[in-house]
Amino acid sequence: MSDYRACREAYTTTLLTLAQEDPSIIVISSDARGSCSLNTFVETLPDQFVEIGIAEQNEIGVAAGLSVVGKNPFVCAPACFLTARSLEQLKVDVAYSHQNVKVLGVSGGVSYGVLGSSHHTLHDIATLRCIPDLTIILPSDAAQTEAVVRTIAHQKGAFFIRIGREKIPQVYTEELGVKPFTLGKANTLREGDSLTLVSCGELVYHTLEAAKLLSNEGIEARVLDMATLKPFDEEAIIKAAKETGALVTIEEHSINGGLGATVSQIVCANHPVPVKTLAFPDEYLVTGNSLELFAHYGLDAKGIAASVTTFISQVSTL
Amino acid sequence: MTIQALKQQALEVRKTLLSMIYQAKTGHTGGALSSTDLITALYFEVMHIDPSNPKWEGRDYFILSKGHSVEGYLSALAKRGFFDESLLSTFCQYKSPLIGHPNNKIPGIEMNTGALGHGLSISVGMAIGLKKDKKPNRVFTLMGDGELAEGSVWEAAMAASHYKLDNLIAIVDRNHLQISGSTEDVMGLEPLRERWESFGWQVEEIDGNSMLEVVNALKAAPFKEHKPSLIIANTTKGKGVKEMEDIPSWHHGVPNQHLYEQAMLDFESMEKELQNV
């Protein structure tokens, strides 16, 4: 398990390093120091931390106010609450008011697995993509998370970053040899011409594993890590449609309005080819931890590979 | 400014805001008129501001949490010199920068407000940031009374006393009416003073349409060290236009030509009375 790392630890460790050099960085949380791995930050830089208590609406409003007076606020709290309870504050106080606020949603997707749908975040891409000027990023591993924090730390603007909870395998290994993150750009993790697999967040790793299984069957898939959900790298998608002729999207999100919907819209408008979306269904999920839920809903490597194989056969008979 | 001059200025703001609403055929007349004296006192006497440099670092901050009362706010900003008063005639017109709620593309406006219950949280954040930098700037926030039913107001109220924000002065425009009727019928707010006090605020209650009381209270704030200050400003919705006063439908009502012309004549009479005092 030595090469497994938690994104939240990568995030806060990087943020602590940056905040030690920049006193304008203020971290705001809502009784979520533990959930966000913030204890070391609070002990090291207590004057750069603001505890709000369990009050996410106030939390985002306070962050916007801190931005007005010149601070560089980073909100850290569970994604499920930040993207629903305080959605209006995110829209009006942060994005619409053009404030410089970075919002980190931890334990997003189905990270809180067995705690149930109240704690799942499967709506955030759909909801937040409708807010102009809000950048949305779903890192796929700890190295990418660190690169994201370093990239956005001194950019002014409204950002939402969603990461998971558990320690996860590394995507951006030395062996892969790809720069972990460029804002607004897709990363090509694997070349192939049979079709393109497009993913984001924690499912990128499982998608890569699926591509290996598919390769054994003679299907060579291109794999794109679409870490930035907005602004969206349309060119990479159009290029994939033209060069590989079919796409499958894989996301830890509702099947409605997420990565799949975005890719489908772009492909339809620019170079229509078959697109299939793999995501969580529009229903409340069975009980399980995140890996169990990935497997149950066909979003683990085996499930992705099986869906892709079926899709390819359907496409070839068109 | 003298109290007399401030009263005169408030009348000018009332005339202008009513003209804006009449021309645009839309607006929140009742609440704009009830809060005119408060906004006039803040912008013409109390706050440290520099209209020629709206982002001056030494400025006091103002958040209009009851963003729908934007007409009085815009009138005051223009008359104070933040932007050309001729722009006011474009209020709510196609492609105008002046929309029906505050927008921070307009010089002097800090935040886009209008969704109720947001302003106090924003102000708490500003006050915390200023305290961290040991800056003397103050933060003023004007809320509506109907707005106080929003739960987020009380999240912010709790945080303000927790962080001992004596650089934060909130004002409630207590006109007792909201769009559906009396605040006490829609969702009772009383005992309002005790509620704020129990949240750790130092509270003063004034006649919010008495320029003398408004100026005295705003100048006396903060009322107590280590505590946020709240002014319950008892006002009359529609203040200054007899036909509109204390009538809920004037929350969002627009005067017809007859009423508008009558109101302007009344304002002129009030001006003459003031000049004769």
Coordinates of C-alpha atoms in Angstrom, one line a residue:
Chain A
M1 CA 0.0 0.0 0.0
S2 CA 3.1 2.3 0.1
D3 CA 2.2 3.9 -3.2
Y4 CA -1.3 4.7 -2.1
R5 CA -1.9 8.3 -1.0
A6 CA -4.9 10.3 0.1
C7 CA -5.6 13.4 -2.0
R8 CA -6.8 15.4 1.0
E9 CA -3.4 14.9 2.7
A10 CA -1.6 16.0 -0.5
Y11 CA -3.9 19.1 -0.7
T12 CA -3.4 20.3 2.9
T13 CA 0.3 19.5 3.0
T14 CA 0.8 21.5 -0.1
L15 CA -1.4 24.3 1.1
L16 CA 0.5 24.5 4.4
T17 CA 3.8 24.9 2.5
L18 CA 2.3 27.7 0.4
A19 CA 0.6 29.4 3.3
Q20 CA 3.9 29.5 5.3
E21 CA 5.2 31.7 2.4
D22 CA 2.0 33.7 1.9
P23 CA 0.2 35.1 5.0
S24 CA -2.8 36.1 2.9
I25 CA -3.8 32.4 2.5
I26 CA -6.6 31.7 5.0
V27 CA -8.2 28.3 5.4
I28 CA -11.8 28.2 6.5
S29 CA -13.5 25.0 7.7
S30 CA -16.8 24.0 9.2
D31 CA -15.9 21.5 11.9
A32 CA -14.1 19.4 9.3
R33 CA -10.5 19.7 10.4
G34 CA -10.2 15.9 10.7
S35 CA -12.1 15.2 7.5
C36 CA -9.9 17.6 5.6
S37 CA -6.6 16.5 7.2
L38 CA -6.2 20.1 8.5
N39 CA -4.9 19.4 12.1
T40 CA -1.2 20.0 11.2
F41 CA -2.2 23.2 9.4
V42 CA -4.2 24.5 12.3
E43 CA -1.4 23.7 14.8
T44 CA 1.3 25.3 12.6
L45 CA -0.6 28.4 11.4
P46 CA -3.5 29.0 13.8
D47 CA -3.8 32.7 12.7
Q48 CA -4.4 31.6 9.1
F49 CA -7.3 29.4 10.0
V50 CA -10.9 30.3 10.6
E51 CA -13.3 27.8 12.2
I52 CA -16.9 28.4 11.3
G53 CA -18.6 25.5 13.0
I54 CA -21.3 23.4 11.2
A55 CA -22.6 26.3 9.1
E56 CA -21.6 25.9 5.4
Q57 CA -23.7 28.8 4.1
N58 CA -21.9 31.1 6.5
E59 CA -18.6 29.4 5.6
I60 CA -18.8 30.4 2.0
G61 CA -20.1 33.9 2.7
V62 CA -17.3 34.5 5.2
A63 CA -14.7 33.3 2.6
A64 CA -16.2 35.7 0.0
G65 CA -15.9 38.5 2.6
L66 CA -12.3 37.6 3.4
S67 CA -11.6 37.9 -0.4
V68 CA -13.1 41.4 -0.5
V69 CA -10.6 42.6 2.1
G70 CA -7.7 41.1 0.2
K71 CA -7.2 37.6 1.7
N72 CA -6.7 34.4 -0.4
P73 CA -9.3 32.1 1.2
F74 CA -9.4 28.3 0.8
V75 CA -12.6 26.7 2.1
C76 CA -12.2 23.0 3.0
A77 CA -15.2 20.9 3.9
P78 CA -17.2 17.9 2.7
A79 CA -18.2 18.2 -0.9
C80 CA -21.8 17.0 -0.3
F81 CA -22.6 20.0 1.9
L82 CA -20.5 22.7 0.1
T83 CA -22.2 21.9 -3.2
A84 CA -25.7 21.7 -2.0
R85 CA -26.3 23.6 1.3
S86 CA -24.2 26.5 0.3
L87 CA -24.8 26.4 -3.5
E88 CA -26.4 29.8 -3.5
Q89 CA -23.4 31.4 -1.7
L90 CA -21.0 29.7 -4.2
K91 CA -23.1 31.1 -7.0
V92 CA -23.8 34.6 -5.8
D93 CA -21.1 35.5 -3.2
V94 CA -18.2 33.8 -4.9
A95 CA -18.7 33.4 -8.7
Y96 CA -21.2 36.1 -9.5
S97 CA -19.4 38.6 -7.3
H98 CA -16.0 37.7 -8.9
Q99 CA -14.3 36.9 -5.6
N100 CA -11.0 35.0 -5.2
V101 CA -12.2 31.9 -3.3
K102 CA -10.9 28.3 -3.6
V103 CA -13.4 25.7 -2.5
L104 CA -12.2 22.2 -1.7
G105 CA -14.9 19.6 -1.4
V106 CA -13.5 16.5 0.3
S107 CA -14.9 13.0 0.4
G108 CA -16.8 13.7 -2.8
G109 CA -18.5 11.3 -5.1
V110 CA -19.2 8.1 -3.1
S111 CA -16.2 8.4 -0.7
Y112 CA -18.6 8.4 2.2
G113 CA -20.0 5.2 0.8
V114 CA -21.9 3.4 3.6
L115 CA -23.1 6.7 5.1
G116 CA -25.7 6.9 2.3
S117 CA -27.0 9.3 -0.3
S118 CA -27.2 12.3 2.1
H119 CA -23.4 12.2 2.1
H120 CA -22.8 11.3 -1.5
T121 CA -21.8 14.0 -4.0
L122 CA -23.0 12.9 -7.4
H123 CA -24.6 16.2 -8.6
D124 CA -21.7 18.6 -8.4
I125 CA -20.4 18.6 -12.0
A126 CA -24.0 19.0 -13.3
T127 CA -24.9 21.8 -10.9
L128 CA -21.6 23.7 -10.8
R129 CA -21.0 23.7 -14.5
C130 CA -24.0 26.0 -14.9
I131 CA -22.3 28.7 -12.8
P132 CA -20.3 31.1 -15.0
D133 CA -16.7 31.8 -14.1
L134 CA -16.4 28.9 -11.7
T135 CA -13.5 26.6 -12.5
I136 CA -14.1 23.0 -11.6
I137 CA -11.4 20.4 -11.1
L138 CA -11.5 16.8 -10.1
P139 CA -8.0 15.5 -9.5
S140 CA -7.3 11.8 -10.1
D141 CA -4.6 11.2 -7.5
A142 CA -2.4 12.8 -4.9
A143 CA 0.3 14.0 -7.3
Q144 CA -2.3 15.7 -9.5
T145 CA -3.9 17.2 -6.4
E146 CA -0.6 18.7 -5.3
A147 CA -0.1 20.2 -8.8
V148 CA -3.6 21.6 -8.8
V149 CA -3.1 23.4 -5.5
R150 CA 0.2 24.9 -6.7
T151 CA -1.4 25.9 -10.0
I152 CA -4.4 27.7 -8.5
A153 CA -3.0 29.1 -5.3
H154 CA -2.0 32.4 -6.7
Q155 CA -4.5 32.7 -9.4
K156 CA -7.4 35.0 -8.6
G157 CA -10.8 33.5 -9.2
A158 CA -13.5 31.1 -8.2
F159 CA -12.4 27.5 -8.0
F160 CA -14.1 24.2 -6.9
I161 CA -11.9 21.2 -6.4
R162 CA -13.5 17.8 -5.6
I163 CA -11.4 15.0 -4.1
G164 CA -12.1 11.7 -2.4
R165 CA -11.4 10.5 1.1
E166 CA -9.4 7.2 1.0
K167 CA -5.9 6.5 0.1
I168 CA -5.8 5.7 -3.6
P169 CA -3.3 4.3 -6.1
Q170 CA -1.1 6.7 -8.0
V171 CA -1.9 7.5 -11.6
Y172 CA 0.9 9.9 -12.2
T173 CA 3.9 7.6 -11.6
E174 CA 7.4 8.2 -12.9
E175 CA 6.7 5.3 -15.2
L176 CA 3.7 7.1 -16.8
G177 CA 5.9 10.2 -17.5
V178 CA 3.1 12.7 -17.9
K179 CA 3.0 16.2 -16.3
P180 CA 0.2 15.8 -13.7
F181 CA -1.8 18.9 -14.4
T182 CA -2.3 21.8 -16.8
L183 CA -5.3 23.9 -16.1
G184 CA -8.0 23.4 -18.7
K185 CA -6.2 20.7 -20.6
A186 CA -6.9 17.0 -20.8
N187 CA -4.0 14.6 -20.1
T188 CA -3.5 11.8 -22.6
L189 CA -2.5 8.9 -20.3
R190 CA -2.5 6.2 -23.0
E191 CA -2.5 6.2 -26.8
G192 CA -4.9 4.0 -28.8
D193 CA -7.0 4.1 -31.8
S194 CA -9.9 1.7 -31.1
L195 CA -11.8 4.2 -29.1
T196 CA -11.2 6.9 -26.4
L197 CA -12.0 6.4 -22.7
V198 CA -12.6 9.8 -21.0
S199 CA -12.5 10.0 -17.2
C200 CA -11.9 12.3 -14.3
G201 CA -11.3 12.0 -10.5
E202 CA -10.7 8.7 -8.8
L203 CA -12.1 6.6 -11.7
V204 CA -9.1 7.6 -13.9
Y205 CA -7.1 4.9 -12.3
H206 CA -9.8 2.3 -12.8
T207 CA -10.2 3.4 -16.4
L208 CA -6.5 2.9 -17.0
E209 CA -6.7 -0.6 -15.5
A210 CA -9.7 -1.2 -17.8
A211 CA -7.6 -0.1 -20.8
K212 CA -5.0 -2.8 -19.9
L213 CA -7.7 -5.5 -19.7
L214 CA -9.1 -4.3 -23.1
S215 CA -5.6 -4.4 -24.6
N216 CA -5.5 -8.1 -23.8
E217 CA -8.6 -8.4 -26.0
G218 CA -7.0 -6.4 -28.8
I219 CA -8.9 -3.2 -28.1
E220 CA -6.4 -0.3 -27.8
A221 CA -8.1 2.5 -26.0
R222 CA -6.9 6.1 -25.8
V223 CA -7.3 7.3 -22.2
L224 CA -7.9 11.0 -21.3
D225 CA -7.8 12.4 -17.8
M226 CA -10.2 15.3 -18.0
A227 CA -9.2 16.8 -14.6
T228 CA -10.6 20.2 -15.5
L229 CA -14.4 20.0 -15.9
K230 CA -14.6 23.7 -16.6
P231 CA -13.2 25.3 -18.6
F232 CA -13.4 22.1 -20.7
D233 CA -10.8 21.0 -23.2
E234 CA -13.2 20.6 -26.1
E235 CA -10.3 20.3 -28.6
A236 CA -9.1 17.0 -27.0
I237 CA -12.6 15.6 -27.2
I238 CA -13.1 16.6 -30.8
K239 CA -9.7 15.2 -31.7
A240 CA -10.5 12.0 -30.0
A241 CA -13.8 11.7 -31.8
K242 CA -12.1 12.3 -35.2
E243 CA -9.2 10.0 -34.6
T244 CA -10.8 7.1 -32.7
G245 CA -14.4 7.2 -33.8
A246 CA -16.1 6.4 -30.5
L247 CA -15.9 7.5 -26.9
V248 CA -16.8 6.1 -23.5
T249 CA -16.9 8.4 -20.5
I250 CA -16.4 7.1 -17.0
E251 CA -17.2 9.3 -13.9
E252 CA -18.0 9.1 -10.2
H253 CA -21.2 11.2 -10.7
S254 CA -24.8 10.9 -11.6
I255 CA -25.4 9.8 -15.2
N256 CA -27.3 13.1 -15.6
G257 CA -25.4 16.3 -16.5
G258 CA -21.8 15.3 -15.8
L259 CA -18.7 14.4 -17.8
G260 CA -20.7 12.1 -20.1
A261 CA -23.3 14.8 -20.9
T262 CA -20.6 17.4 -21.5
V263 CA -18.6 15.1 -23.8
S264 CA -21.8 14.1 -25.7
Q265 CA -22.8 17.7 -26.3
I266 CA -19.3 18.5 -27.7
V267 CA -19.2 15.4 -29.9
C268 CA -22.7 15.9 -31.2
A269 CA -22.0 19.5 -32.1
N270 CA -18.6 19.0 -33.7
H271 CA -18.0 15.5 -34.9
P272 CA -20.9 13.1 -34.2
V273 CA -19.7 9.6 -33.3
P274 CA -21.1 7.1 -30.8
V275 CA -20.6 8.1 -27.1
K276 CA -21.5 5.9 -24.1
T277 CA -21.6 7.2 -20.5
L278 CA -20.7 5.1 -17.6
A279 CA -21.8 6.7 -14.3
F280 CA -24.0 6.1 -11.3
P281 CA -27.7 5.6 -12.1
D282 CA -30.4 8.2 -11.3
E283 CA -31.4 6.4 -8.1
Y284 CA -30.3 6.1 -4.4
L285 CA -27.5 3.6 -4.2
V286 CA -27.1 0.3 -2.4
T287 CA -25.0 0.2 0.7
G288 CA -21.3 -0.2 0.2
N289 CA -17.9 1.5 0.4
S290 CA -16.6 3.3 -2.6
L291 CA -14.8 0.2 -4.1
E292 CA -17.9 -1.9 -3.5
L293 CA -20.1 0.7 -5.2
F294 CA -17.7 1.1 -8.2
A295 CA -17.9 -2.7 -8.6
H296 CA -21.7 -2.9 -8.1
Y297 CA -22.4 -0.2 -10.7
G298 CA -19.9 -1.4 -13.2
L299 CA -17.3 1.3 -12.6
D300 CA -14.4 -0.8 -11.6
A301 CA -11.8 -1.9 -14.2
K302 CA -13.7 -5.2 -14.9
G303 CA -17.1 -3.4 -15.2
I304 CA -15.7 -0.7 -17.4
A305 CA -13.9 -3.2 -19.7
A306 CA -17.1 -5.3 -20.0
S307 CA -19.2 -2.2 -20.9
V308 CA -16.6 -1.1 -23.5
T309 CA -16.5 -4.5 -25.1
T310 CA -20.3 -4.5 -25.5
F311 CA -20.2 -0.9 -26.8
I312 CA -17.6 -1.7 -29.3
S313 CA -19.6 -4.6 -30.7
Q314 CA -22.7 -2.4 -30.9
V315 CA -20.8 0.3 -32.6
S316 CA -19.3 -2.1 -35.2
T317 CA -22.8 -3.3 -36.2
L318 CA -24.0 0.3 -36.8
Chain B
M1 CA -22.9 67.7 7.3
T2 CA -25.5 69.1 9.6
I3 CA -28.6 67.2 10.4
Q4 CA -30.5 69.7 8.4
A5 CA -28.3 69.2 5.4
L6 CA -28.5 65.4 5.7
K7 CA -32.3 65.7 5.8
Q8 CA -32.2 67.7 2.7
Q9 CA -29.9 65.2 1.1
A10 CA -32.2 62.3 2.1
L11 CA -35.1 64.1 0.3
E12 CA -33.0 64.4 -2.8
V13 CA -32.3 60.7 -2.6
R14 CA -36.0 59.9 -2.2
K15 CA -36.9 62.1 -5.2
T16 CA -34.3 60.4 -7.4
L17 CA -35.1 56.9 -6.4
L18 CA -38.8 57.4 -7.0
S19 CA -38.0 58.8 -10.4
M20 CA -35.8 55.8 -11.2
I21 CA -38.6 53.4 -10.3
Y22 CA -41.2 55.5 -12.1
Q23 CA -39.1 55.6 -15.3
A24 CA -38.1 51.9 -15.1
K25 CA -41.7 50.8 -14.2
T26 CA -40.1 48.4 -11.7
G27 CA -38.5 48.6 -8.3
H28 CA -38.8 48.0 -4.6
T29 CA -40.3 51.3 -3.6
G30 CA -41.4 50.7 0.0
G31 CA -38.1 49.4 1.3
A32 CA -36.0 51.9 -0.6
L33 CA -37.9 54.7 1.0
S34 CA -37.8 53.2 4.5
S35 CA -34.0 52.8 4.4
T36 CA -33.2 56.2 2.7
D37 CA -32.3 58.0 5.9
L38 CA -29.9 55.2 7.0
I39 CA -28.1 55.0 3.7
T40 CA -27.9 58.8 3.4
A41 CA -26.4 59.1 6.9
L42 CA -23.8 56.3 6.1
Y43 CA -22.7 57.8 2.8
F44 CA -22.8 61.5 3.6
E45 CA -21.7 61.6 7.2
V46 CA -20.6 58.4 8.9
M47 CA -18.4 56.2 6.6
H48 CA -14.9 56.9 5.7
I49 CA -14.9 56.7 1.9
D50 CA -13.3 58.3 -1.1
P51 CA -15.6 58.5 -4.1
S52 CA -12.7 59.3 -6.4
N53 CA -11.0 56.1 -5.2
P54 CA -13.7 53.6 -4.4
K55 CA -11.1 50.9 -3.6
W56 CA -9.2 53.1 -1.2
E57 CA -7.6 50.8 1.4
G58 CA -8.7 52.9 4.3
R59 CA -12.4 52.8 3.4
D60 CA -15.2 51.6 5.6
Y61 CA -17.2 48.8 3.9
F62 CA -20.9 48.7 3.3
I63 CA -23.0 45.7 2.2
L64 CA -26.6 46.2 1.3
S65 CA -27.8 42.8 2.4
K66 CA -31.4 43.8 1.5
G67 CA -30.2 44.2 -2.1
H68 CA -33.7 44.9 -3.4
S69 CA -33.5 48.4 -1.9
V70 CA -30.9 49.2 -4.6
E71 CA -32.6 52.3 -5.9
G72 CA -31.8 54.4 -2.8
Y73 CA -28.3 52.9 -2.7
L74 CA -27.6 53.8 -6.3
S75 CA -29.0 57.3 -5.8
A76 CA -26.8 57.9 -2.8
L77 CA -23.7 56.6 -4.5
A78 CA -24.3 58.8 -7.6
K79 CA -25.0 61.9 -5.5
R80 CA -21.9 61.2 -3.4
G81 CA -19.8 61.1 -6.6
F82 CA -19.0 57.5 -7.2
F83 CA -20.4 57.7 -10.7
D84 CA -22.2 60.1 -13.0
E85 CA -25.8 60.7 -11.9
S86 CA -27.0 60.7 -15.5
L87 CA -26.5 56.9 -15.5
L88 CA -29.4 56.5 -13.0
S89 CA -31.9 57.2 -15.9
T90 CA -30.8 53.9 -17.4
F91 CA -31.9 51.9 -14.3
C92 CA -33.2 48.4 -15.4
Q93 CA -33.1 49.4 -19.0
Y94 CA -31.9 47.0 -21.7
K95 CA -28.1 46.6 -21.3
S96 CA -27.8 49.1 -18.5
P97 CA -25.1 48.4 -15.9
L98 CA -27.7 49.3 -13.3
I99 CA -29.8 46.2 -12.6
G100 CA -32.4 45.6 -10.0
H101 CA -29.9 44.6 -7.3
P102 CA -26.5 45.8 -6.3
N103 CA -23.7 44.8 -8.7
N104 CA -20.0 45.3 -7.9
K105 CA -19.2 46.4 -11.4
I106 CA -20.5 49.7 -10.3
P107 CA -17.9 51.9 -8.5
G108 CA -18.5 51.9 -4.7
I109 CA -20.4 48.6 -4.6
E110 CA -18.5 45.8 -2.9
M111 CA -20.6 42.7 -3.6
N112 CA -23.5 41.4 -5.7
T113 CA -26.3 41.0 -3.2
G114 CA -30.0 40.3 -3.6
A115 CA -30.3 36.7 -2.5
L116 CA -31.4 37.4 1.1
G117 CA -29.5 36.3 4.1
H118 CA -26.0 36.6 2.5
G119 CA -24.8 40.0 3.6
L120 CA -24.1 39.4 7.2
S121 CA -21.9 36.4 6.4
I122 CA -19.9 38.4 3.9
S123 CA -19.6 41.2 6.4
V124 CA -18.3 38.7 9.1
G125 CA -15.7 37.6 6.7
M126 CA -14.6 41.1 5.9
A127 CA -14.5 42.0 9.6
I128 CA -12.5 38.9 10.5
G129 CA -10.0 39.7 7.7
L130 CA -9.7 43.3 8.8
K131 CA -9.1 42.2 12.4
K132 CA -6.4 39.8 11.3
D133 CA -4.6 42.7 9.7
K134 CA -5.2 44.9 12.7
K135 CA -6.9 47.5 10.4
P136 CA -9.3 50.1 11.8
N137 CA -11.8 49.9 8.9
R138 CA -15.4 49.2 9.9
V139 CA -18.0 47.1 8.2
F140 CA -21.6 48.3 7.9
T141 CA -24.4 46.0 6.8
L142 CA -28.0 46.8 6.2
M143 CA -30.5 44.0 6.4
G144 CA -34.2 43.9 6.0
D145 CA -36.5 42.7 8.8
G146 CA -38.2 40.1 6.6
E147 CA -34.7 38.8 5.7
L148 CA -34.1 37.8 9.2
A149 CA -36.1 34.6 8.7
E150 CA -33.2 33.3 6.7
G151 CA -31.3 30.8 8.8
S152 CA -27.9 31.9 7.4
V153 CA -28.4 35.3 9.2
W154 CA -28.2 33.5 12.5
E155 CA -25.2 31.4 11.5
A156 CA -23.4 34.7 10.8
A157 CA -24.8 36.3 13.9
M158 CA -23.3 33.5 16.0
A159 CA -19.9 33.8 14.2
A160 CA -19.8 37.6 14.7
S161 CA -20.0 37.3 18.5
H162 CA -17.8 34.2 18.6
Y163 CA -15.0 36.3 16.9
K164 CA -15.8 39.4 19.0
L165 CA -16.2 41.5 15.9
D166 CA -16.6 45.0 17.3
N167 CA -15.7 46.4 13.9
L168 CA -19.0 45.1 12.5
I169 CA -22.1 47.3 12.7
A170 CA -25.3 45.7 11.4
I171 CA -28.5 47.6 10.9
V172 CA -32.0 46.1 10.6
D173 CA -34.5 48.2 8.6
R174 CA -37.4 47.4 10.9
N175 CA -40.3 48.6 8.8
H176 CA -42.5 45.7 10.0
L177 CA -43.7 44.8 6.6
Q178 CA -42.6 42.3 3.9
I179 CA -44.2 41.4 0.6
S180 CA -46.9 39.2 2.0
G181 CA -47.8 41.4 4.9
S182 CA -46.8 42.1 8.5
T183 CA -43.5 40.4 9.5
E184 CA -45.2 39.3 12.7
D185 CA -47.9 37.5 10.6
V186 CA -45.6 36.0 8.0
M187 CA -42.9 34.8 10.5
G188 CA -42.7 36.5 13.8
L189 CA -39.4 38.2 14.7
E190 CA -40.2 39.4 18.2
P191 CA -38.7 39.7 20.7
L192 CA -36.1 40.9 18.1
R193 CA -33.9 42.8 20.5
E194 CA -33.6 39.9 22.9
R195 CA -32.9 37.5 20.1
W196 CA -29.9 39.5 18.9
E197 CA -28.7 40.1 22.5
S198 CA -28.9 36.4 23.2
F199 CA -26.6 35.8 20.2
G200 CA -24.1 38.1 21.8
W201 CA -24.7 41.4 20.1
Q202 CA -24.9 44.8 21.7
V203 CA -28.2 46.3 20.5
E204 CA -29.5 49.8 20.2
E205 CA -33.0 50.7 19.0
I206 CA -33.7 53.9 17.2
D207 CA -36.2 55.7 15.0
G208 CA -34.6 54.9 11.7
N209 CA -36.4 57.8 9.9
S210 CA -35.1 60.4 12.4
M211 CA -31.8 61.7 10.9
L212 CA -30.6 62.8 14.3
E213 CA -31.1 59.4 15.9
V214 CA -29.6 57.6 12.9
V215 CA -26.5 59.7 12.9
N216 CA -26.1 59.6 16.7
A217 CA -26.4 55.8 16.7
L218 CA -24.1 55.2 13.8
K219 CA -21.5 57.6 15.2
A220 CA -21.7 55.9 18.7
A221 CA -21.1 52.4 17.2
P222 CA -19.4 50.2 18.0
F223 CA -21.4 50.2 21.2
K224 CA -19.2 47.9 23.2
E225 CA -15.7 46.5 23.0
H226 CA -15.4 42.9 21.8
K227 CA -19.0 42.8 20.7
P228 CA -20.7 43.2 17.3
S229 CA -23.2 46.1 17.2
L230 CA -26.8 45.9 16.0
I231 CA -29.0 48.9 15.3
I232 CA -32.7 48.1 15.2
A233 CA -33.9 51.0 13.1
N234 CA -37.7 51.3 13.4
T235 CA -38.8 52.8 10.1
T236 CA -41.9 53.3 8.0
K237 CA -42.2 51.4 4.8
G238 CA -42.7 53.9 2.0
K239 CA -41.5 56.7 4.2
G240 CA -42.1 60.1 2.6
V241 CA -45.0 59.2 0.3
K242 CA -48.1 59.3 2.3
E243 CA -50.1 57.1 -0.1
M244 CA -47.4 54.4 0.2
E245 CA -46.6 54.4 3.9
D246 CA -47.2 51.2 5.8
I247 CA -48.9 49.4 2.9
P248 CA -47.4 46.0 2.0
S249 CA -48.3 46.2 -1.7
W250 CA -45.8 49.1 -2.0
H251 CA -43.0 46.6 -1.4
H252 CA -42.7 46.1 -5.1
G253 CA -45.3 48.7 -6.3
V254 CA -44.7 51.3 -9.0
P255 CA -46.5 54.6 -8.9
N256 CA -48.7 55.7 -11.7
Q257 CA -48.3 59.2 -13.3
H258 CA -50.7 60.9 -10.9
L259 CA -49.2 59.4 -7.8
Y260 CA -45.6 60.1 -9.0
E261 CA -46.3 63.7 -9.7
Q262 CA -48.1 64.1 -6.4
A263 CA -45.2 62.6 -4.6
M264 CA -42.7 64.9 -6.3
L265 CA -44.9 67.9 -5.3
D266 CA -45.0 66.6 -1.7
F267 CA -41.2 66.2 -1.7
E268 CA -40.8 69.8 -2.9
S269 CA -43.1 71.0 -0.1
M270 CA -41.0 69.1 2.4
E271 CA -37.9 70.7 1.0
K272 CA -39.4 74.2 1.4
E273 CA -40.4 73.3 4.9
L274 CA -36.8 72.2 5.7
Q275 CA -35.4 75.4 4.2
N276 CA -37.7 77.5 6.4
V277 CA -36.6 75.8 9.6

